[in-house]
Amino acid sequence: MASSQSSTKISAKKLLAKYNKQLPSKELDLLLALAWHKNIEYIYKHPEANISVATTKTFNKLARKRLAGWSMAYLKGYKEFFGYKFLVNKHTLIPRPDSELIVEQVLTYLKKSNIKQANIIDIGTGSGCLISSIAKNYPNAKYTAVDISIKALQIARTNARKLGLKTKIKFLKSNLFKKIRNQTFDIIIANLPYLTPKQLQEPSIKKEPRVALLAGSDGLSYYRKFLEQVPKYLNKQYLILLEIDPSQKDLIQASIEVDLPQAKIKFIKDLAGHVRVVKITN
């Protein structure tokens, strides 16, 4: 049996070559590092090292998943965001660099404001990357995070614990504000589903949870419900930050003007120069 297994072993170099016309070399190196439980530098230094049958099977499985459209973040099981590592799985969205705008805006607002201990809530927290990144950089606040998915909340709690925030953030299963009782907030952030059925066909997001992406024919069904509910949860001075698709700028402005007629609205652009975040203040 041992001799049969050893005869099927293959070198790292040959194993990587099987897919070098289908996947970028950097991705292949990372997938082999994951399967082999080695760092990439080890692979570079030992291209002729034999790979075990079990590792070969794991690598082939990862490569096939990548070819089928699974993101590298899901295959790795984590994604870097705002300088931290966040666990992700099929129940959570993959954190995007554009969403860091929300964290930056909150931290800037907190540093400039005179709020002694801000009450902050994250609606649709997913992996918890937004609320945890804020809490890590500004501990002197009260934090709540809600999501409709209990499995997403489990990941969010784990991420918070790994960042030393286990007792800092209260996680709650809720459909928007439904389970929030007798509270008002200084800051409300939300990255709710905002894609249309057509946008959901994009290959890069097909493996992400539909419940965290799809929001009706124009992508704003959840934000409309959010805006209808939000007025009674606001303190006298407030900040609301919402992530949207650039094409939704005019539609969401119209909704805000209906539900928060006195509010000031500002649109913030991402690194590509596209409208990405709506800033609502009074």
Short mmCIF file of C-alpha atoms in Angstrom, two decimals:
data_model
loop_
_atom_site.label_atom_id
_atom_site.label_comp_id
_atom_site.label_asym_id
_atom_site.label_seq_id
_atom_site.Cartn_x
_atom_site.Cartn_y
_atom_site.Cartn_z
CA MET A 1 0.00 0.00 0.00
CA ALA A 2 2.79 2.44 0.93
CA SER A 3 4.59 1.82 -2.35
CA SER A 4 1.36 2.38 -4.35
CA GLN A 5 0.80 5.72 -2.62
CA SER A 6 4.39 6.89 -3.06
CA SER A 7 4.24 6.08 -6.78
CA THR A 8 1.34 8.50 -7.23
CA LYS A 9 3.10 11.38 -5.51
CA ILE A 10 3.86 14.44 -7.63
CA SER A 11 6.26 17.35 -7.19
CA ALA A 12 4.93 20.78 -6.27
CA LYS A 13 6.18 22.15 -9.58
CA LYS A 14 4.33 19.51 -11.64
CA LEU A 15 1.17 19.82 -9.59
CA LEU A 16 1.04 23.58 -10.14
CA ALA A 17 1.73 23.11 -13.85
CA LYS A 18 -1.52 21.13 -14.25
CA TYR A 19 -3.50 24.36 -13.89
CA ASN A 20 -1.06 27.05 -15.04
CA LYS A 21 -3.06 27.79 -18.20
CA GLN A 22 -6.32 28.11 -16.27
CA LEU A 23 -5.44 30.05 -13.13
CA PRO A 24 -2.93 32.81 -12.27
CA SER A 25 0.30 31.55 -10.72
CA LYS A 26 -0.19 33.63 -7.57
CA GLU A 27 -3.57 32.00 -6.94
CA LEU A 28 -2.16 28.52 -7.59
CA ASP A 29 0.69 29.13 -5.15
CA LEU A 30 -1.78 30.24 -2.49
CA LEU A 31 -4.08 27.27 -3.07
CA LEU A 32 -1.18 24.86 -2.74
CA ALA A 33 -0.04 26.64 0.42
CA LEU A 34 -3.53 26.16 1.87
CA ALA A 35 -3.70 22.49 0.90
CA TRP A 36 -0.15 21.75 2.02
CA HIS A 37 -0.28 23.82 5.23
CA LYS A 38 2.91 25.59 4.20
CA ASN A 39 3.68 29.22 3.53
CA ILE A 40 4.21 30.40 -0.03
CA GLU A 41 7.93 31.00 0.58
CA TYR A 42 8.35 27.29 1.32
CA ILE A 43 6.77 26.42 -2.03
CA TYR A 44 9.11 28.80 -3.85
CA LYS A 45 12.13 27.24 -2.15
CA HIS A 46 11.06 23.59 -2.61
CA PRO A 47 9.52 23.26 -6.11
CA GLU A 48 10.71 19.66 -6.45
CA ALA A 49 9.34 18.51 -3.09
CA ASN A 50 6.90 15.61 -3.38
CA ILE A 51 3.29 16.30 -2.44
CA SER A 52 1.35 13.62 -0.58
CA VAL A 53 -1.72 12.00 -2.11
CA ALA A 54 -4.00 13.65 0.47
CA THR A 55 -2.54 17.12 -0.17
CA THR A 56 -2.83 16.58 -3.93
CA LYS A 57 -6.52 15.71 -3.56
CA THR A 58 -7.14 18.79 -1.42
CA PHE A 59 -5.31 21.04 -3.87
CA ASN A 60 -7.24 19.63 -6.84
CA LYS A 61 -10.50 20.23 -4.99
CA LEU A 62 -9.56 23.85 -4.23
CA ALA A 63 -8.44 24.46 -7.83
CA ARG A 64 -11.71 23.05 -9.21
CA LYS A 65 -13.71 25.27 -6.86
CA ARG A 66 -11.74 28.29 -7.97
CA LEU A 67 -12.37 27.41 -11.62
CA ALA A 68 -16.08 27.05 -10.77
CA GLY A 69 -16.19 30.66 -9.56
CA TRP A 70 -15.56 30.41 -5.82
CA SER A 71 -13.66 33.46 -4.58
CA MET A 72 -10.20 33.17 -3.08
CA ALA A 73 -11.58 34.62 0.16
CA TYR A 74 -14.08 31.77 0.55
CA LEU A 75 -11.42 29.19 -0.27
CA LYS A 76 -9.03 30.72 2.26
CA GLY A 77 -11.82 31.19 4.76
CA TYR A 78 -10.93 34.79 5.51
CA LYS A 79 -10.58 38.26 4.01
CA GLU A 80 -8.48 41.23 5.09
CA PHE A 81 -10.45 44.40 5.86
CA PHE A 82 -9.24 47.66 7.41
CA GLY A 83 -6.01 45.96 8.44
CA TYR A 84 -7.72 43.04 10.19
CA LYS A 85 -8.42 39.46 9.18
CA PHE A 86 -12.11 38.48 9.10
CA LEU A 87 -13.41 34.94 8.81
CA VAL A 88 -15.94 34.48 6.00
CA ASN A 89 -18.02 31.58 4.73
CA LYS A 90 -20.98 30.90 2.45
CA HIS A 91 -23.31 32.65 4.92
CA THR A 92 -21.50 36.00 4.78
CA LEU A 93 -20.61 38.55 2.16
CA ILE A 94 -16.94 39.00 1.40
CA PRO A 95 -15.80 42.38 2.79
CA ARG A 96 -14.92 44.85 0.02
CA PRO A 97 -12.31 47.61 0.21
CA ASP A 98 -14.99 50.17 -0.77
CA SER A 99 -16.85 49.42 2.47
CA GLU A 100 -13.87 50.78 4.42
CA LEU A 101 -15.29 54.22 3.54
CA ILE A 102 -17.99 53.66 6.15
CA VAL A 103 -15.45 52.85 8.85
CA GLU A 104 -13.37 55.92 7.96
CA GLN A 105 -16.41 58.19 8.00
CA VAL A 106 -17.55 56.95 11.42
CA LEU A 107 -14.11 57.31 12.99
CA THR A 108 -13.74 60.84 11.59
CA TYR A 109 -17.19 61.79 12.89
CA LEU A 110 -16.50 60.35 16.36
CA LYS A 111 -13.21 62.20 16.71
CA LYS A 112 -14.83 65.51 15.73
CA SER A 113 -18.02 65.15 17.77
CA ASN A 114 -18.56 65.91 21.44
CA ILE A 115 -20.51 62.71 22.14
CA LYS A 116 -19.34 61.26 25.47
CA GLN A 117 -20.27 57.66 24.70
CA ALA A 118 -21.85 57.19 21.30
CA ASN A 119 -24.51 54.55 20.79
CA ILE A 120 -23.75 52.84 17.46
CA ILE A 121 -25.66 50.15 15.59
CA ASP A 122 -24.75 48.13 12.48
CA ILE A 123 -27.81 46.87 10.59
CA GLY A 124 -27.09 43.76 8.49
CA THR A 125 -23.68 43.17 10.03
CA GLY A 126 -22.72 40.01 8.04
CA SER A 127 -19.15 39.12 9.00
CA GLY A 128 -19.10 42.02 11.44
CA CYS A 129 -16.23 43.69 9.60
CA LEU A 130 -17.68 47.22 9.84
CA ILE A 131 -18.69 47.30 13.51
CA SER A 132 -15.61 45.38 14.68
CA SER A 133 -13.23 47.65 12.76
CA ILE A 134 -14.87 50.72 14.30
CA ALA A 135 -14.91 49.25 17.82
CA LYS A 136 -11.27 48.24 17.54
CA ASN A 137 -10.30 51.83 16.74
CA TYR A 138 -12.78 53.59 19.03
CA PRO A 139 -13.48 51.55 22.19
CA ASN A 140 -15.31 54.34 24.06
CA ALA A 141 -18.74 53.70 22.55
CA LYS A 142 -21.69 51.34 22.89
CA TYR A 143 -21.98 48.89 19.99
CA THR A 144 -24.87 46.77 18.68
CA ALA A 145 -24.87 44.63 15.54
CA VAL A 146 -27.90 42.91 14.03
CA ASP A 147 -28.46 40.50 11.17
CA ILE A 148 -31.35 38.38 9.96
CA SER A 149 -29.04 35.36 9.55
CA ILE A 150 -28.09 33.47 12.71
CA LYS A 151 -25.23 31.80 10.84
CA ALA A 152 -23.80 35.15 9.78
CA LEU A 153 -24.05 36.32 13.39
CA GLN A 154 -22.05 33.30 14.54
CA ILE A 155 -19.22 34.33 12.22
CA ALA A 156 -19.51 37.97 13.33
CA ARG A 157 -19.27 36.95 16.98
CA THR A 158 -16.20 34.82 16.27
CA ASN A 159 -14.54 37.69 14.42
CA ALA A 160 -15.25 40.06 17.30
CA ARG A 161 -13.84 37.58 19.80
CA LYS A 162 -10.65 37.13 17.77
CA LEU A 163 -10.19 40.91 17.83
CA GLY A 164 -10.64 41.05 21.60
CA LEU A 165 -14.13 42.54 21.34
CA LYS A 166 -16.14 39.67 22.82
CA THR A 167 -17.89 41.82 25.43
CA LYS A 168 -17.75 45.08 23.47
CA ILE A 169 -20.39 44.36 20.81
CA LYS A 170 -23.91 43.09 21.41
CA PHE A 171 -25.06 40.82 18.57
CA LEU A 172 -28.76 40.34 17.94
CA LYS A 173 -30.84 38.40 15.41
CA SER A 174 -33.27 40.91 13.95
CA ASN A 175 -34.97 41.86 10.70
CA LEU A 176 -33.78 45.48 10.52
CA PHE A 177 -34.97 47.24 13.72
CA LYS A 178 -37.66 44.71 14.66
CA LYS A 179 -35.96 43.47 17.86
CA ILE A 180 -34.56 46.85 18.90
CA ARG A 181 -36.49 48.12 21.91
CA ASN A 182 -36.54 51.60 23.45
CA GLN A 183 -33.21 52.76 22.06
CA THR A 184 -32.00 55.67 20.00
CA PHE A 185 -28.64 55.88 18.27
CA ASP A 186 -26.04 58.50 17.48
CA ILE A 187 -24.67 56.52 14.54
CA ILE A 188 -26.40 53.96 12.34
CA ILE A 189 -24.52 52.13 9.60
CA ALA A 190 -25.87 49.62 7.10
CA ASN A 191 -24.58 47.65 4.16
CA LEU A 192 -27.86 45.99 3.24
CA PRO A 193 -28.54 43.93 0.11
CA TYR A 194 -28.71 46.37 -2.82
CA LEU A 195 -28.37 44.37 -6.03
CA THR A 196 -30.94 43.79 -8.75
CA PRO A 197 -31.60 40.34 -10.30
CA LYS A 198 -29.57 41.41 -13.35
CA GLN A 199 -26.57 42.43 -11.24
CA LEU A 200 -26.75 39.11 -9.41
CA GLN A 201 -25.65 37.39 -12.62
CA GLU A 202 -22.13 38.81 -12.25
CA PRO A 203 -19.76 35.79 -12.07
CA SER A 204 -17.72 37.30 -9.22
CA ILE A 205 -20.67 37.21 -6.78
CA LYS A 206 -22.61 34.13 -7.89
CA LYS A 207 -21.28 32.06 -4.98
CA GLU A 208 -22.15 34.66 -2.33
CA PRO A 209 -25.39 34.36 -0.33
CA ARG A 210 -28.36 35.68 -2.33
CA VAL A 211 -30.10 36.81 0.85
CA ALA A 212 -27.21 39.22 1.46
CA LEU A 213 -27.27 40.62 -2.08
CA LEU A 214 -30.68 40.69 -3.76
CA ALA A 215 -33.12 43.52 -2.98
CA GLY A 216 -35.97 43.68 -5.47
CA SER A 217 -36.22 45.01 -9.01
CA ASP A 218 -34.26 48.22 -8.30
CA GLY A 219 -32.12 46.92 -5.43
CA LEU A 220 -33.61 49.26 -2.84
CA SER A 221 -36.41 47.25 -1.21
CA TYR A 222 -34.50 46.77 2.07
CA TYR A 223 -33.27 50.36 2.20
CA ARG A 224 -36.82 51.64 1.75
CA LYS A 225 -37.95 49.57 4.75
CA PHE A 226 -34.89 50.74 6.67
CA LEU A 227 -35.65 54.41 5.97
CA GLU A 228 -39.31 53.99 6.95
CA GLN A 229 -38.27 52.53 10.31
CA VAL A 230 -35.19 54.60 11.14
CA PRO A 231 -36.65 57.99 12.28
CA LYS A 232 -37.77 56.78 15.71
CA TYR A 233 -34.34 55.28 16.44
CA LEU A 234 -32.39 58.51 15.93
CA ASN A 235 -30.92 60.76 18.59
CA LYS A 236 -31.23 64.54 18.21
CA GLN A 237 -27.82 64.58 16.55
CA TYR A 238 -27.21 61.64 14.27
CA LEU A 239 -25.15 60.14 11.46
CA ILE A 240 -26.44 57.46 9.06
CA LEU A 241 -24.14 55.80 6.54
CA LEU A 242 -25.45 53.45 3.85
CA GLU A 243 -23.54 51.62 1.13
CA ILE A 244 -25.28 51.64 -2.27
CA ASP A 245 -24.71 50.97 -5.96
CA PRO A 246 -23.77 54.15 -7.88
CA SER A 247 -26.85 53.80 -10.11
CA GLN A 248 -29.16 54.17 -7.07
CA LYS A 249 -28.11 57.72 -6.13
CA ASP A 250 -31.27 59.53 -7.29
CA LEU A 251 -33.71 56.85 -6.14
CA ILE A 252 -32.34 56.63 -2.62
CA GLN A 253 -32.17 60.41 -2.31
CA ALA A 254 -35.89 60.56 -3.12
CA SER A 255 -36.62 57.96 -0.42
CA ILE A 256 -34.53 59.80 2.17
CA GLU A 257 -36.34 63.06 1.42
CA VAL A 258 -39.68 61.35 2.11
CA ASP A 259 -38.74 59.69 5.41
CA LEU A 260 -36.19 62.23 6.70
CA PRO A 261 -37.29 65.49 5.07
CA GLN A 262 -35.03 67.69 7.24
CA ALA A 263 -31.89 65.61 6.74
CA LYS A 264 -28.73 66.69 4.97
CA ILE A 265 -27.62 64.23 2.30
CA LYS A 266 -24.09 63.80 0.98
CA PHE A 267 -22.77 61.18 -1.43
CA ILE A 268 -19.25 59.84 -0.96
CA LYS A 269 -17.25 58.35 -3.83
CA ASP A 270 -15.10 55.24 -3.71
CA LEU A 271 -11.52 54.90 -4.97
CA ALA A 272 -12.79 54.42 -8.53
CA GLY A 273 -14.69 57.73 -8.37
CA HIS A 274 -18.15 56.12 -8.15
CA VAL A 275 -20.81 57.07 -5.61
CA ARG A 276 -20.66 54.34 -2.97
CA VAL A 277 -21.83 55.68 0.41
CA VAL A 278 -24.76 57.89 1.41
CA LYS A 279 -24.08 60.14 4.40
CA ILE A 280 -27.21 61.39 6.17
CA THR A 281 -27.02 63.91 9.01
CA ASN A 282 -29.26 66.52 10.61
#
